[in-house]
C-alpha cells in the first residue's frame, strides 16, 4: 500500500499562501494582547502611584507629624529650669496616650521634686547627723578596739583572780592554812571512806589579852607563828585548819588514843618556848578538846561540837590542857540547855527576883546602899551557875535590862513611900557592852521615874577591860555622862589592876574577898593599908567585900576603908527584909 503524505509542491504552496496569513493573524492577536497588557499596566501604575501618594500623605499626617510634634515637645522638657512645662495634647493624635503618660510622669516628677526640695534642709541635717554618727561610730570602733585589748587583759586578770578566789575559798587568808570549808570537806571525805581518826579542837587561852595588849597587827602575827609551829610539828601527818579567830582544828587519820595523847603533849611542848612580839616575850597556852570518828559520831557537825565541848571543859577546869570527849559532857550540855530554858521562862513569866545585900559605912555603921543580886523566885540555882550560861547564850542582855529596870522601880517605890533614897548597885556583864541600846535604856528608865542617876551604881569586873578596850572605855564614858556611878568589882584578882585606875572613869573600887583574906592578917596589913591609901589618893572610894568576921572589920576601919559588905553585917535579903533594916544602926553587930 502506498503511503499517504505530503509532496514538496504542497509544502511550498502552503508556505506561500497560508503562512503569511497565519503570521499576520498572530501579529494582530499579539498586538491586541500587548495593548491590553499595557493599558492594564498603566492603570495599575497610576493606581500604585496614587496609593503610594495617599499612603505617604497619611503617614505624614498621622505618624511623621505627630512624631515630630512629640519630639519637639519632648525636647522642650527642662526639669532643671521649667518644671511646669507639659506636652501639648492633641486628642486625634496617634500619640495622644503617650503624651498623657509623659505629662503624668512630669506631674509626678514635679511633685517629687517639690517634696525633695521641701525636705532638703532636713536631708542636709540628717546627712550631717549621719556623718557625725559615722565619725562617732569610727571613734567607737577605735575605742572598742582599745576596750577589747583591755578586756583581754582583764580576762587574764580575772583568771588570776579566779584562781586566787578559789584559793581563798578553801584557805585562810591570814595563815594560808586550810579554812573551815576545807576541813569540813576533808572530814566528810574521811567519813565517806569509812576511815578512822581523831579531831583536835585547839583554842589559844590568852589570845584576847595578847590581842588587846599588843594590838591586832601583832595578834595576827602571833596566829601566823602558831600556824607555822603546828605545821612544823605535824607536817604531812595531819590536816591542820584555822577554824576561825584563835581556833584551830587538826584531823589525823588512823591514830589511836595513846598516840593522840602523845601528840597533844607534843603540841604543848613546842609552845613552851616564848614568842617575841614587839620586843615582848609572849607565852601561849592552849586548851584542846579531842574526839574520835566514827567512834564518837559519824556526823560532821556533831564531831566538831564534841571536840568543842571537850575543849570548853578544859577551859572550865583550869585551861592549858586537853581532854577527850565523853558522853558525860553531853549531859553537861543538856544541863546547860535546861538552865537556859529556865532563864527564858523566868524572863517571860516574872520568875526572877532581886535580893539586896547591905553595904555598910565603916565609920557610922549605917547602911550606905545595897547591891542587887539576881535570884530565881522558885529555884535555888546559884547565880554562879546560871549567869555564865546566860552570858554564853546571849540572854544576859535581856537579863541585864530586867535587873536595871527592877532596880529603878525599887528606887521609885522607896521615893513614892517618902523613904530617903540609897544607892543600888547592879552588876554589868562583859557581854552587856555589846548591848548598844543599854545606855539609852538606862537613861530612859531614870527619866521616866524621875530617879537621880547617882542612886544607880554600875559594877564592872576587871575582866571587862580585856574585851575590845576602845569600845569598853567609850561605853564607860557614856555611862558617866548619864550620871551614874561606876565601881570596879573584884579588884585585885589580876590583870594589872592598878594600871586601869589611871584611865577608866570609875568612882569606887571593890576589894575582892581574896584580898581581904590574904592582906588583913597582921603580917600583911600594911599592904592593905597602902592599897586603900593609894585608892584615896586617886580620889576613889573603897569598899571591901566578903567580910565575914569582926577582926577583918576592925582592921579595915583602922585602914580607913570607906565601906564593907559581907555576911558579918548581912546576907542578901528580899526587899521587905531590907526595908526593916533600911535606916538601922548596926553597931550592935560589933558590940
Tab-separated table of N, CA and C in Angstrom, residues 97-176:
chain	number	residue	atom	x	y	z
A	97	UNK	N	-2.156	59.164	73.877
A	97	UNK	CA	-1.983	58.473	75.174
A	97	UNK	C	-0.564	58.565	75.678
A	98	UNK	N	0.410	58.544	74.750
A	98	UNK	CA	1.825	58.668	75.153
A	98	UNK	C	2.070	60.032	75.758
A	99	UNK	N	1.475	61.070	75.103
A	99	UNK	CA	1.641	62.432	75.618
A	99	UNK	C	1.059	62.551	77.008
A	100	UNK	N	-0.126	61.945	77.201
A	100	UNK	CA	-0.735	61.980	78.530
A	100	UNK	C	0.159	61.285	79.565
A	101	UNK	N	0.729	60.147	79.164
A	101	UNK	CA	1.592	59.398	80.088
A	101	UNK	C	2.818	60.205	80.467
A	102	UNK	N	3.407	60.873	79.414
A	102	UNK	CA	4.610	61.686	79.687
A	102	UNK	C	4.262	62.834	80.618
A	103	UNK	N	3.095	63.469	80.376
A	103	UNK	CA	2.672	64.571	81.254
A	103	UNK	C	2.426	64.087	82.684
A	104	UNK	N	1.857	62.887	82.794
A	104	UNK	CA	1.660	62.316	84.140
A	104	UNK	C	2.993	62.125	84.859
A	105	UNK	N	3.987	61.651	84.077
A	105	UNK	CA	5.341	61.483	84.656
A	105	UNK	C	5.894	62.832	85.084
A	106	UNK	N	5.655	63.857	84.238
A	106	UNK	CA	6.140	65.200	84.583
A	106	UNK	C	5.447	65.720	85.839
A	107	UNK	N	4.135	65.429	85.962
A	107	UNK	CA	3.412	65.845	87.174
A	107	UNK	C	4.015	65.195	88.418
A	108	UNK	N	4.250	63.883	88.336
A	108	UNK	CA	4.831	63.155	89.467
A	108	UNK	C	6.234	63.642	89.786
A	109	UNK	N	6.969	63.919	88.691
A	109	UNK	CA	8.339	64.417	88.875
A	109	UNK	C	8.331	65.755	89.599
A	110	UNK	N	7.418	66.649	89.179
A	110	UNK	CA	7.337	67.961	89.827
A	110	UNK	C	6.966	67.810	91.303
A	111	UNK	N	6.012	66.909	91.572
A	111	UNK	CA	5.578	66.677	92.958
A	111	UNK	C	6.731	66.165	93.813
A	112	UNK	N	7.427	65.170	93.245
A	112	UNK	CA	8.563	64.614	93.994
A	112	UNK	C	9.671	65.639	94.177
A	113	UNK	N	9.873	66.434	93.178
A	113	UNK	CA	10.918	67.461	93.252
A	113	UNK	C	10.626	68.437	94.384
A	114	UNK	N	9.322	68.866	94.431
A	114	UNK	CA	8.954	69.807	95.492
A	114	UNK	C	9.107	69.159	96.870
A	115	UNK	N	8.751	67.873	96.945
A	115	UNK	CA	8.932	67.183	98.225
A	115	UNK	C	10.413	67.116	98.610
A	116	UNK	N	11.230	66.786	97.605
A	116	UNK	CA	12.681	66.726	97.862
A	116	UNK	C	13.195	68.084	98.283
A	117	UNK	N	12.704	69.118	97.578
A	117	UNK	CA	13.158	70.473	97.898
A	117	UNK	C	12.730	70.867	99.302
A	118	UNK	N	11.434	70.506	99.630
A	118	UNK	CA	10.941	70.819	100.978
A	118	UNK	C	11.759	70.116	102.051
A	119	UNK	N	12.214	68.903	101.736
A	119	UNK	CA	12.968	68.114	102.737
A	119	UNK	C	14.474	68.252	102.607
A	120	UNK	N	14.870	69.200	101.766
A	120	UNK	CA	16.311	69.324	101.505
A	120	UNK	C	17.090	69.658	102.779
A	121	UNK	N	16.526	70.620	103.591
A	121	UNK	CA	17.225	71.008	104.815
A	121	UNK	C	17.276	69.845	105.806
A	122	UNK	N	16.115	69.160	105.866
A	122	UNK	CA	16.089	68.001	106.765
A	122	UNK	C	17.083	66.943	106.318
A	123	UNK	N	17.124	66.780	104.976
A	123	UNK	CA	18.074	65.798	104.440
A	123	UNK	C	19.507	66.213	104.706
A	124	UNK	N	19.753	67.516	104.553
A	124	UNK	CA	21.110	68.002	104.808
A	124	UNK	C	21.462	67.809	106.284
A	125	UNK	N	20.449	68.140	107.137
A	125	UNK	CA	20.682	67.957	108.570
A	125	UNK	C	20.920	66.487	108.894
A	126	UNK	N	20.059	65.623	108.286
A	126	UNK	CA	20.223	64.185	108.504
A	126	UNK	C	21.582	63.720	108.017
A	127	UNK	N	21.980	64.307	106.897
A	127	UNK	CA	23.291	63.937	106.351
A	127	UNK	C	24.399	64.296	107.339
A	128	UNK	N	24.236	65.530	107.942
A	128	UNK	CA	25.235	65.942	108.933
A	128	UNK	C	25.237	64.986	110.134
A	129	UNK	N	23.989	64.620	110.538
A	129	UNK	CA	23.892	63.696	111.662
A	129	UNK	C	24.496	62.343	111.318
A	130	UNK	N	24.229	61.921	110.083
A	130	UNK	CA	24.791	60.637	109.642
A	130	UNK	C	26.310	60.699	109.644
A	131	UNK	N	26.843	61.827	109.171
A	131	UNK	CA	28.303	61.979	109.143
A	131	UNK	C	28.856	61.994	110.570
A	132	UNK	N	28.106	62.737	111.435
A	132	UNK	CA	28.556	62.786	112.838
A	132	UNK	C	28.487	61.398	113.460
A	133	UNK	N	27.371	60.695	113.142
A	133	UNK	CA	27.233	59.341	113.661
A	133	UNK	C	28.337	58.439	113.144
A	134	UNK	N	28.669	58.646	111.888
A	134	UNK	CA	29.743	57.845	111.291
A	134	UNK	C	31.060	58.106	112.016
A	135	UNK	N	31.312	59.401	112.272
A	135	UNK	CA	32.545	59.744	112.978
A	135	UNK	C	32.537	59.142	114.385
A	136	UNK	N	31.340	59.214	115.004
A	136	UNK	CA	31.225	58.645	116.344
A	136	UNK	C	31.423	57.137	116.328
A	137	UNK	N	30.821	56.518	115.288
A	137	UNK	CA	30.999	55.076	115.158
A	137	UNK	C	32.462	54.728	114.926
A	138	UNK	N	33.102	55.579	114.170
A	138	UNK	CA	34.521	55.347	113.904
A	138	UNK	C	35.325	55.457	115.197
A	139	UNK	N	34.970	56.527	115.944
A	139	UNK	CA	35.660	56.699	117.227
A	139	UNK	C	35.330	55.533	118.155
A	140	UNK	N	34.038	55.101	118.121
A	140	UNK	CA	33.628	53.977	118.957
A	140	UNK	C	34.362	52.711	118.567
A	141	UNK	N	34.578	52.559	117.261
A	141	UNK	CA	35.308	51.382	116.795
A	141	UNK	C	36.719	51.358	117.370
A	142	UNK	N	37.342	52.553	117.325
A	142	UNK	CA	38.702	52.641	117.875
A	142	UNK	C	38.674	52.357	119.373
A	143	UNK	N	37.630	52.943	120.048
A	143	UNK	CA	37.505	52.734	121.488
A	143	UNK	C	37.244	51.271	121.798
A	144	UNK	N	36.373	50.645	120.954
A	144	UNK	CA	36.081	49.235	121.154
A	144	UNK	C	37.318	48.373	120.973
A	145	UNK	N	38.117	48.754	119.985
A	145	UNK	CA	39.362	48.008	119.782
A	145	UNK	C	40.248	48.120	121.013
A	146	UNK	N	40.261	49.358	121.584
A	146	UNK	CA	41.051	49.566	122.805
A	146	UNK	C	40.461	48.763	123.962
A	147	UNK	N	39.094	48.846	124.052
A	147	UNK	CA	38.423	48.104	125.117
A	147	UNK	C	38.640	46.610	124.976
A	148	UNK	N	38.655	46.154	123.742
A	148	UNK	CA	38.872	44.729	123.505
A	148	UNK	C	40.220	44.292	124.068
A	149	UNK	N	41.209	45.161	123.811
A	149	UNK	CA	42.539	44.853	124.353
A	149	UNK	C	42.503	44.844	125.879
A	150	UNK	N	41.753	45.852	126.423
A	150	UNK	CA	41.639	45.909	127.878
A	150	UNK	C	40.904	44.684	128.417
A	151	UNK	N	39.834	44.286	127.667
A	151	UNK	CA	39.063	43.122	128.095
A	151	UNK	C	39.933	41.870	128.098
A	152	UNK	N	40.783	41.762	127.079
A	152	UNK	CA	41.697	40.613	127.054
A	152	UNK	C	42.590	40.620	128.286
A	153	UNK	N	43.053	41.857	128.615
A	153	UNK	CA	43.902	41.972	129.800
A	153	UNK	C	43.109	41.645	131.061
A	154	UNK	N	41.853	42.191	131.114
A	154	UNK	CA	41.004	41.896	132.261
A	154	UNK	C	40.720	40.406	132.365
A	155	UNK	N	40.528	39.762	131.213
A	155	UNK	CA	40.253	38.330	131.212
A	155	UNK	C	41.397	37.561	131.857
A	156	UNK	N	42.601	37.983	131.517
A	156	UNK	CA	43.758	37.334	132.130
A	156	UNK	C	43.788	37.598	133.637
A	157	UNK	N	43.466	38.876	133.981
A	157	UNK	CA	43.452	39.218	135.400
A	157	UNK	C	42.350	38.454	136.130
A	158	UNK	N	41.183	38.299	135.439
A	158	UNK	CA	40.081	37.555	136.038
A	158	UNK	C	40.455	36.097	136.270
A	159	UNK	N	41.182	35.526	135.341
A	159	UNK	CA	41.629	34.144	135.515
A	159	UNK	C	42.532	34.029	136.740
A	160	UNK	N	43.425	35.042	136.841
A	160	UNK	CA	44.307	35.057	138.010
A	160	UNK	C	43.490	35.241	139.287
A	161	UNK	N	42.512	36.185	139.207
A	161	UNK	CA	41.662	36.447	140.360
A	161	UNK	C	40.823	35.225	140.704
A	162	UNK	N	40.339	34.543	139.665
A	162	UNK	CA	39.534	33.332	139.894
A	162	UNK	C	40.346	32.298	140.659
A	163	UNK	N	41.596	32.139	140.232
A	163	UNK	CA	42.459	31.184	140.940
A	163	UNK	C	42.661	31.614	142.386
A	164	UNK	N	42.826	32.958	142.553
A	164	UNK	CA	43.036	33.477	143.904
A	164	UNK	C	41.793	33.271	144.758
A	165	UNK	N	40.611	33.526	144.148
A	165	UNK	CA	39.352	33.362	144.878
A	165	UNK	C	39.139	31.900	145.260
A	166	UNK	N	39.445	31.012	144.316
A	166	UNK	CA	39.319	29.580	144.616
A	166	UNK	C	40.240	29.196	145.764
A	167	UNK	N	41.443	29.798	145.743
A	167	UNK	CA	42.377	29.532	146.841
A	167	UNK	C	41.816	30.066	148.158
A	168	UNK	N	41.275	31.299	148.092
A	168	UNK	CA	40.710	31.912	149.296
A	168	UNK	C	39.510	31.134	149.807
A	169	UNK	N	38.748	30.534	148.875
A	169	UNK	CA	37.547	29.797	149.275
A	169	UNK	C	37.887	28.599	150.148
A	170	UNK	N	39.107	28.098	150.006
A	170	UNK	CA	39.479	26.885	150.737
A	170	UNK	C	40.654	27.096	151.683
A	171	UNK	N	41.159	28.339	151.744
A	171	UNK	CA	42.324	28.594	152.595
A	171	UNK	C	42.135	29.874	153.394
A	172	UNK	N	42.690	29.871	154.589
A	172	UNK	CA	42.637	31.040	155.446
A	172	UNK	C	43.588	32.106	154.916
A	173	UNK	N	43.083	33.330	154.770
A	173	UNK	CA	43.875	34.392	154.158
A	173	UNK	C	45.068	34.775	155.023
A	174	UNK	N	44.898	34.720	156.340
A	174	UNK	CA	45.976	35.156	157.228
A	174	UNK	C	47.101	34.127	157.313
A	175	UNK	N	46.760	32.882	157.645
A	175	UNK	CA	47.787	31.866	157.894
A	175	UNK	C	48.066	30.976	156.685
A	176	UNK	N	47.207	31.065	155.678
A	176	UNK	CA	47.295	30.225	154.472
A	176	UNK	C	47.042	28.746	154.774
